[in-house]
Amino acid sequence: MTTALIVVDVQNDFCEGGSLAVAGGTKVAADIAAFVEGELGRGTDRSFDYLVATRDRHIDPGAHFNATPDYIDSWPRHCVAGTQGADFNPAVADLPFDAVFDKGAYQAAYSGFEGTIGGDDGGEGLGAWLDAHDVDHVVVCGLATDYCVRATAADAAKHGYRTEMLLDLSAAVSPDRVPQVVAGLQEAGVVVAG
Ligand SMILES: [Zn+2]
């Protein structure tokens, strides 16, 4: 089995102090960094073969941004390309990602499978990259549990990867909804751990 750990959208705007902060985002960033560094320290015994990340990276995503957002389909401006809010949280910024997939340049994009290397420049997509590296097992964590992590894990299962989601290394926009999100993912075949 070849495993990729997918770190979803651990960016400044989704952490405390950002324009669309998820409670616990900063802690998740630190916890992911500690987990990854610990695993890398295990050498060939580590639990993943590849480490990849996704980023929300907006240029003009239309109705995804709204001055009076509903926090369901519309959101305050966040992760605008070229701003500090779109950068990785500093805790994960120096992790040795094998590839980074940007999504959402001109529309809402919740799933990392909508991302490409270089974003709108038409680079390789996440699914193609995973297949080119013979990945058959993905482990998903990051921000936010009930949006991009959920969408990425659901897409991974749909594409036929054995899929795991790490609840302890994710944080939700609406923590109340997490049990419902977990149940939906389990129904889609995702193993939810933590
Ligand atoms: Zn967005």
PDB file of C-alpha atoms and ligand atoms in Angstrom:
ATOM      1  CA  MET A   1       0.000   0.000   0.000  1.00  0.00           C
ATOM      2  CA  THR A   2       1.252   3.471  -0.870  1.00  0.00           C
ATOM      3  CA  THR A   3      -0.065   6.207   1.386  1.00  0.00           C
ATOM      4  CA  ALA A   4      -0.299   9.978   1.001  1.00  0.00           C
ATOM      5  CA  LEU A   5      -1.058  12.282   3.898  1.00  0.00           C
ATOM      6  CA  ILE A   6      -3.140  15.181   2.563  1.00  0.00           C
ATOM      7  CA  VAL A   7      -2.953  18.343   4.685  1.00  0.00           C
ATOM      8  CA  VAL A   8      -5.969  20.447   3.730  1.00  0.00           C
ATOM      9  CA  ASP A   9      -5.971  24.254   3.787  1.00  0.00           C
ATOM     10  CA  VAL A  10      -3.880  24.939   6.905  1.00  0.00           C
ATOM     11  CA  GLN A  11      -3.646  28.631   6.008  1.00  0.00           C
ATOM     12  CA  ASN A  12      -3.498  31.819   8.045  1.00  0.00           C
ATOM     13  CA  ASP A  13      -7.031  32.953   7.205  1.00  0.00           C
ATOM     14  CA  PHE A  14      -8.452  29.723   8.648  1.00  0.00           C
ATOM     15  CA  CYS A  15      -6.487  30.037  11.893  1.00  0.00           C
ATOM     16  CA  GLU A  16      -7.055  32.391  14.825  1.00  0.00           C
ATOM     17  CA  GLY A  17      -6.537  35.982  13.684  1.00  0.00           C
ATOM     18  CA  GLY A  18      -7.497  35.177  10.103  1.00  0.00           C
ATOM     19  CA  SER A  19     -10.514  36.499   8.215  1.00  0.00           C
ATOM     20  CA  LEU A  20     -12.357  33.151   8.377  1.00  0.00           C
ATOM     21  CA  ALA A  21     -10.856  31.716  11.523  1.00  0.00           C
ATOM     22  CA  VAL A  22     -11.812  28.224  12.628  1.00  0.00           C
ATOM     23  CA  ALA A  23     -11.658  27.792  16.408  1.00  0.00           C
ATOM     24  CA  GLY A  24      -8.699  25.534  17.125  1.00  0.00           C
ATOM     25  CA  GLY A  25      -7.102  26.107  13.731  1.00  0.00           C
ATOM     26  CA  THR A  26      -3.790  27.280  15.150  1.00  0.00           C
ATOM     27  CA  LYS A  27      -3.610  24.258  17.450  1.00  0.00           C
ATOM     28  CA  VAL A  28      -4.389  21.926  14.552  1.00  0.00           C
ATOM     29  CA  ALA A  29      -1.544  23.524  12.567  1.00  0.00           C
ATOM     30  CA  ALA A  30       0.900  22.908  15.420  1.00  0.00           C
ATOM     31  CA  ASP A  31      -0.413  19.382  16.005  1.00  0.00           C
ATOM     32  CA  ILE A  32      -0.107  18.480  12.318  1.00  0.00           C
ATOM     33  CA  ALA A  33       3.456  19.806  12.244  1.00  0.00           C
ATOM     34  CA  ALA A  34       4.354  17.768  15.335  1.00  0.00           C
ATOM     35  CA  PHE A  35       2.725  14.650  13.895  1.00  0.00           C
ATOM     36  CA  VAL A  36       4.468  15.000  10.532  1.00  0.00           C
ATOM     37  CA  GLU A  37       7.861  15.705  12.065  1.00  0.00           C
ATOM     38  CA  GLY A  38       7.442  12.715  14.387  1.00  0.00           C
ATOM     39  CA  GLU A  39       6.547  10.454  11.484  1.00  0.00           C
ATOM     40  CA  LEU A  40       9.419  11.714   9.333  1.00  0.00           C
ATOM     41  CA  GLY A  41      11.729  10.945  12.245  1.00  0.00           C
ATOM     42  CA  ARG A  42      10.650   7.287  12.052  1.00  0.00           C
ATOM     43  CA  GLY A  43      12.314   6.975   8.650  1.00  0.00           C
ATOM     44  CA  THR A  44      10.997   4.070   6.618  1.00  0.00           C
ATOM     45  CA  ASP A  45       8.586   3.114   9.429  1.00  0.00           C
ATOM     46  CA  ARG A  46       6.574   6.265   8.910  1.00  0.00           C
ATOM     47  CA  SER A  47       2.847   5.969   8.318  1.00  0.00           C
ATOM     48  CA  PHE A  48       2.828   7.751   4.941  1.00  0.00           C
ATOM     49  CA  ASP A  49       4.958   7.668   1.809  1.00  0.00           C
ATOM     50  CA  TYR A  50       4.039  11.090   0.439  1.00  0.00           C
ATOM     51  CA  LEU A  51       3.106  14.370   2.077  1.00  0.00           C
ATOM     52  CA  VAL A  52       0.936  16.758   0.088  1.00  0.00           C
ATOM     53  CA  ALA A  53      -1.068  19.884   0.877  1.00  0.00           C
ATOM     54  CA  THR A  54      -3.974  21.789  -0.553  1.00  0.00           C
ATOM     55  CA  ARG A  55      -4.588  25.529  -0.360  1.00  0.00           C
ATOM     56  CA  ASP A  56      -7.629  27.663  -0.949  1.00  0.00           C
ATOM     57  CA  ARG A  57      -6.319  30.360  -3.267  1.00  0.00           C
ATOM     58  CA  HIS A  58      -8.842  32.839  -4.571  1.00  0.00           C
ATOM     59  CA  ILE A  59      -8.537  35.472  -7.264  1.00  0.00           C
ATOM     60  CA  ASP A  60     -12.171  36.207  -8.101  1.00  0.00           C
ATOM     61  CA  PRO A  61     -14.358  33.372  -6.815  1.00  0.00           C
ATOM     62  CA  GLY A  62     -17.677  35.129  -7.475  1.00  0.00           C
ATOM     63  CA  ALA A  63     -20.469  34.408  -4.981  1.00  0.00           C
ATOM     64  CA  HIS A  64     -18.081  32.443  -2.737  1.00  0.00           C
ATOM     65  CA  PHE A  65     -17.300  35.860  -1.207  1.00  0.00           C
ATOM     66  CA  ASN A  66     -20.061  38.003   0.236  1.00  0.00           C
ATOM     67  CA  ALA A  67     -20.087  41.094   2.440  1.00  0.00           C
ATOM     68  CA  THR A  68     -22.988  39.507   4.362  1.00  0.00           C
ATOM     69  CA  PRO A  69     -22.004  35.849   4.232  1.00  0.00           C
ATOM     70  CA  ASP A  70     -24.288  32.992   5.275  1.00  0.00           C
ATOM     71  CA  TYR A  71     -21.314  30.831   6.344  1.00  0.00           C
ATOM     72  CA  ILE A  72     -22.813  27.953   4.346  1.00  0.00           C
ATOM     73  CA  ASP A  73     -22.312  28.899   0.696  1.00  0.00           C
ATOM     74  CA  SER A  74     -20.878  32.393   1.048  1.00  0.00           C
ATOM     75  CA  TRP A  75     -18.008  33.592   3.168  1.00  0.00           C
ATOM     76  CA  PRO A  76     -16.037  36.684   4.103  1.00  0.00           C
ATOM     77  CA  ARG A  77     -13.062  37.314   1.818  1.00  0.00           C
ATOM     78  CA  HIS A  78     -10.345  34.777   2.627  1.00  0.00           C
ATOM     79  CA  CYS A  79      -7.210  33.239   1.167  1.00  0.00           C
ATOM     80  CA  VAL A  80      -6.867  35.838  -1.559  1.00  0.00           C
ATOM     81  CA  ALA A  81      -3.891  35.004  -3.775  1.00  0.00           C
ATOM     82  CA  GLY A  82      -0.851  37.048  -2.827  1.00  0.00           C
ATOM     83  CA  THR A  83      -2.050  37.949   0.664  1.00  0.00           C
ATOM     84  CA  GLN A  84      -0.619  36.745   3.938  1.00  0.00           C
ATOM     85  CA  GLY A  85      -3.968  35.131   4.728  1.00  0.00           C
ATOM     86  CA  ALA A  86      -3.472  32.709   1.847  1.00  0.00           C
ATOM     87  CA  ASP A  87      -0.063  31.602   3.140  1.00  0.00           C
ATOM     88  CA  PHE A  88       0.371  28.402   5.083  1.00  0.00           C
ATOM     89  CA  ASN A  89       0.179  28.767   8.835  1.00  0.00           C
ATOM     90  CA  PRO A  90       3.828  29.207   9.933  1.00  0.00           C
ATOM     91  CA  ALA A  91       3.763  25.885  11.827  1.00  0.00           C
ATOM     92  CA  VAL A  92       3.336  23.907   8.608  1.00  0.00           C
ATOM     93  CA  ALA A  93       4.988  26.294   6.141  1.00  0.00           C
ATOM     94  CA  ASP A  94       8.352  24.533   6.246  1.00  0.00           C
ATOM     95  CA  LEU A  95       7.096  20.957   6.136  1.00  0.00           C
ATOM     96  CA  PRO A  96       8.620  19.069   3.192  1.00  0.00           C
ATOM     97  CA  PHE A  97       5.516  18.793   1.023  1.00  0.00           C
ATOM     98  CA  ASP A  98       6.022  16.670  -2.069  1.00  0.00           C
ATOM     99  CA  ALA A  99       3.383  18.729  -3.884  1.00  0.00           C
ATOM    100  CA  VAL A 100       0.936  21.567  -3.148  1.00  0.00           C
ATOM    101  CA  PHE A 101      -2.421  21.863  -4.907  1.00  0.00           C
ATOM    102  CA  ASP A 102      -4.169  25.245  -5.155  1.00  0.00           C
ATOM    103  CA  LYS A 103      -7.905  25.495  -5.735  1.00  0.00           C
ATOM    104  CA  GLY A 104     -10.647  28.045  -6.092  1.00  0.00           C
ATOM    105  CA  ALA A 105      -9.107  30.763  -8.246  1.00  0.00           C
ATOM    106  CA  TYR A 106     -12.386  31.682  -9.948  1.00  0.00           C
ATOM    107  CA  GLN A 107     -15.020  29.640  -8.108  1.00  0.00           C
ATOM    108  CA  ALA A 108     -15.690  27.984  -4.785  1.00  0.00           C
ATOM    109  CA  ALA A 109     -13.657  24.796  -4.444  1.00  0.00           C
ATOM    110  CA  TYR A 110     -14.001  22.712  -1.315  1.00  0.00           C
ATOM    111  CA  SER A 111     -12.396  19.459  -2.409  1.00  0.00           C
ATOM    112  CA  GLY A 112      -8.645  19.202  -2.776  1.00  0.00           C
ATOM    113  CA  PHE A 113      -9.337  17.132  -5.905  1.00  0.00           C
ATOM    114  CA  GLU A 114     -10.333  20.420  -7.563  1.00  0.00           C
ATOM    115  CA  GLY A 115      -6.803  21.688  -6.931  1.00  0.00           C
ATOM    116  CA  THR A 116      -3.846  21.738  -9.289  1.00  0.00           C
ATOM    117  CA  ILE A 117      -0.156  22.432  -8.903  1.00  0.00           C
ATOM    118  CA  GLY A 118       0.049  26.159  -9.578  1.00  0.00           C
ATOM    119  CA  GLY A 119      -3.702  26.653  -9.219  1.00  0.00           C
ATOM    120  CA  ASP A 120      -5.350  28.197 -12.221  1.00  0.00           C
ATOM    121  CA  ASP A 121      -2.291  27.676 -14.384  1.00  0.00           C
ATOM    122  CA  GLY A 122      -3.564  24.272 -15.400  1.00  0.00           C
ATOM    123  CA  GLY A 123      -0.943  22.166 -13.637  1.00  0.00           C
ATOM    124  CA  GLU A 124      -1.360  18.565 -12.602  1.00  0.00           C
ATOM    125  CA  GLY A 125      -4.397  17.827 -10.441  1.00  0.00           C
ATOM    126  CA  LEU A 126      -4.334  16.036  -7.110  1.00  0.00           C
ATOM    127  CA  GLY A 127      -5.943  12.851  -8.440  1.00  0.00           C
ATOM    128  CA  ALA A 128      -3.549  12.600 -11.382  1.00  0.00           C
ATOM    129  CA  TRP A 129      -0.586  13.213  -9.101  1.00  0.00           C
ATOM    130  CA  LEU A 130      -1.673  10.524  -6.626  1.00  0.00           C
ATOM    131  CA  ASP A 131      -2.165   8.049  -9.465  1.00  0.00           C
ATOM    132  CA  ALA A 132       1.212   8.911 -11.012  1.00  0.00           C
ATOM    133  CA  HIS A 133       2.783   8.089  -7.636  1.00  0.00           C
ATOM    134  CA  ASP A 134       0.829   4.827  -7.278  1.00  0.00           C
ATOM    135  CA  VAL A 135      -0.958   6.073  -4.178  1.00  0.00           C
ATOM    136  CA  ASP A 136      -3.872   3.858  -3.177  1.00  0.00           C
ATOM    137  CA  HIS A 137      -4.402   5.014   0.414  1.00  0.00           C
ATOM    138  CA  VAL A 138      -4.945   8.591   1.520  1.00  0.00           C
ATOM    139  CA  VAL A 139      -5.128  10.083   4.991  1.00  0.00           C
ATOM    140  CA  VAL A 140      -6.822  13.480   5.216  1.00  0.00           C
ATOM    141  CA  CYS A 141      -6.559  16.145   7.928  1.00  0.00           C
ATOM    142  CA  GLY A 142      -6.656  19.942   8.243  1.00  0.00           C
ATOM    143  CA  LEU A 143      -9.218  22.732   7.964  1.00  0.00           C
ATOM    144  CA  ALA A 144     -12.077  22.658   8.110  1.00  0.00           C
ATOM    145  CA  THR A 145     -13.559  19.312   9.150  1.00  0.00           C
ATOM    146  CA  ASP A 146     -17.052  20.156   7.918  1.00  0.00           C
ATOM    147  CA  TYR A 147     -16.017  21.738   4.598  1.00  0.00           C
ATOM    148  CA  CYS A 148     -12.779  21.124   2.749  1.00  0.00           C
ATOM    149  CA  VAL A 149     -11.594  18.137   4.795  1.00  0.00           C
ATOM    150  CA  ARG A 150     -14.975  16.482   4.399  1.00  0.00           C
ATOM    151  CA  ALA A 151     -15.161  17.244   0.663  1.00  0.00           C
ATOM    152  CA  THR A 152     -11.601  16.024   0.053  1.00  0.00           C
ATOM    153  CA  ALA A 153     -12.132  12.781   1.995  1.00  0.00           C
ATOM    154  CA  ALA A 154     -15.481  12.132   0.302  1.00  0.00           C
ATOM    155  CA  ASP A 155     -13.935  12.696  -3.133  1.00  0.00           C
ATOM    156  CA  ALA A 156     -10.998  10.437  -2.312  1.00  0.00           C
ATOM    157  CA  ALA A 157     -13.363   7.607  -1.359  1.00  0.00           C
ATOM    158  CA  LYS A 158     -15.411   8.241  -4.484  1.00  0.00           C
ATOM    159  CA  HIS A 159     -12.264   8.016  -6.615  1.00  0.00           C
ATOM    160  CA  GLY A 160     -11.539   4.605  -5.104  1.00  0.00           C
ATOM    161  CA  TYR A 161      -8.700   5.378  -2.709  1.00  0.00           C
ATOM    162  CA  ARG A 162      -8.772   3.685   0.650  1.00  0.00           C
ATOM    163  CA  THR A 163      -9.483   6.804   2.700  1.00  0.00           C
ATOM    164  CA  GLU A 164      -8.931   7.732   6.298  1.00  0.00           C
ATOM    165  CA  MET A 165      -9.684  11.024   8.028  1.00  0.00           C
ATOM    166  CA  LEU A 166      -7.914  12.157  11.189  1.00  0.00           C
ATOM    167  CA  LEU A 167     -10.459  13.945  13.358  1.00  0.00           C
ATOM    168  CA  ASP A 168      -7.909  14.966  16.002  1.00  0.00           C
ATOM    169  CA  LEU A 169      -5.828  16.758  13.367  1.00  0.00           C
ATOM    170  CA  SER A 170      -8.798  18.709  11.988  1.00  0.00           C
ATOM    171  CA  ALA A 171     -11.028  21.510  13.291  1.00  0.00           C
ATOM    172  CA  ALA A 172     -14.557  22.427  12.284  1.00  0.00           C
ATOM    173  CA  VAL A 173     -16.362  25.661  11.394  1.00  0.00           C
ATOM    174  CA  SER A 174     -19.396  24.258  13.258  1.00  0.00           C
ATOM    175  CA  PRO A 175     -18.275  21.701  15.861  1.00  0.00           C
ATOM    176  CA  ASP A 176     -21.942  20.795  16.466  1.00  0.00           C
ATOM    177  CA  ARG A 177     -22.101  19.352  12.960  1.00  0.00           C
ATOM    178  CA  VAL A 178     -19.099  17.045  13.328  1.00  0.00           C
ATOM    179  CA  PRO A 179     -21.084  13.908  14.325  1.00  0.00           C
ATOM    180  CA  GLN A 180     -23.242  14.358  11.224  1.00  0.00           C
ATOM    181  CA  VAL A 181     -20.159  14.906   9.041  1.00  0.00           C
ATOM    182  CA  VAL A 182     -18.487  11.805  10.485  1.00  0.00           C
ATOM    183  CA  ALA A 183     -21.593   9.687   9.891  1.00  0.00           C
ATOM    184  CA  GLY A 184     -21.809  10.885   6.286  1.00  0.00           C
ATOM    185  CA  LEU A 185     -18.144  10.113   5.637  1.00  0.00           C
ATOM    186  CA  GLN A 186     -18.409   6.678   7.209  1.00  0.00           C
ATOM    187  CA  GLU A 187     -21.372   5.966   4.984  1.00  0.00           C
ATOM    188  CA  ALA A 188     -19.192   6.946   2.010  1.00  0.00           C
ATOM    189  CA  GLY A 189     -16.592   4.404   3.098  1.00  0.00           C
ATOM    190  CA  VAL A 190     -14.153   6.726   4.869  1.00  0.00           C
ATOM    191  CA  VAL A 191     -12.478   5.411   8.021  1.00  0.00           C
ATOM    192  CA  VAL A 192     -12.653   8.200  10.603  1.00  0.00           C
ATOM    193  CA  ALA A 193      -9.920   7.988  13.225  1.00  0.00           C
ATOM    194  CA  GLY A 194      -9.257  10.012  16.390  1.00  0.00           C
TER     195      GLY A 194
HETATM  196 ZN    ZN B   1     -12.679  29.653  -0.189  1.00  0.00          ZN
END
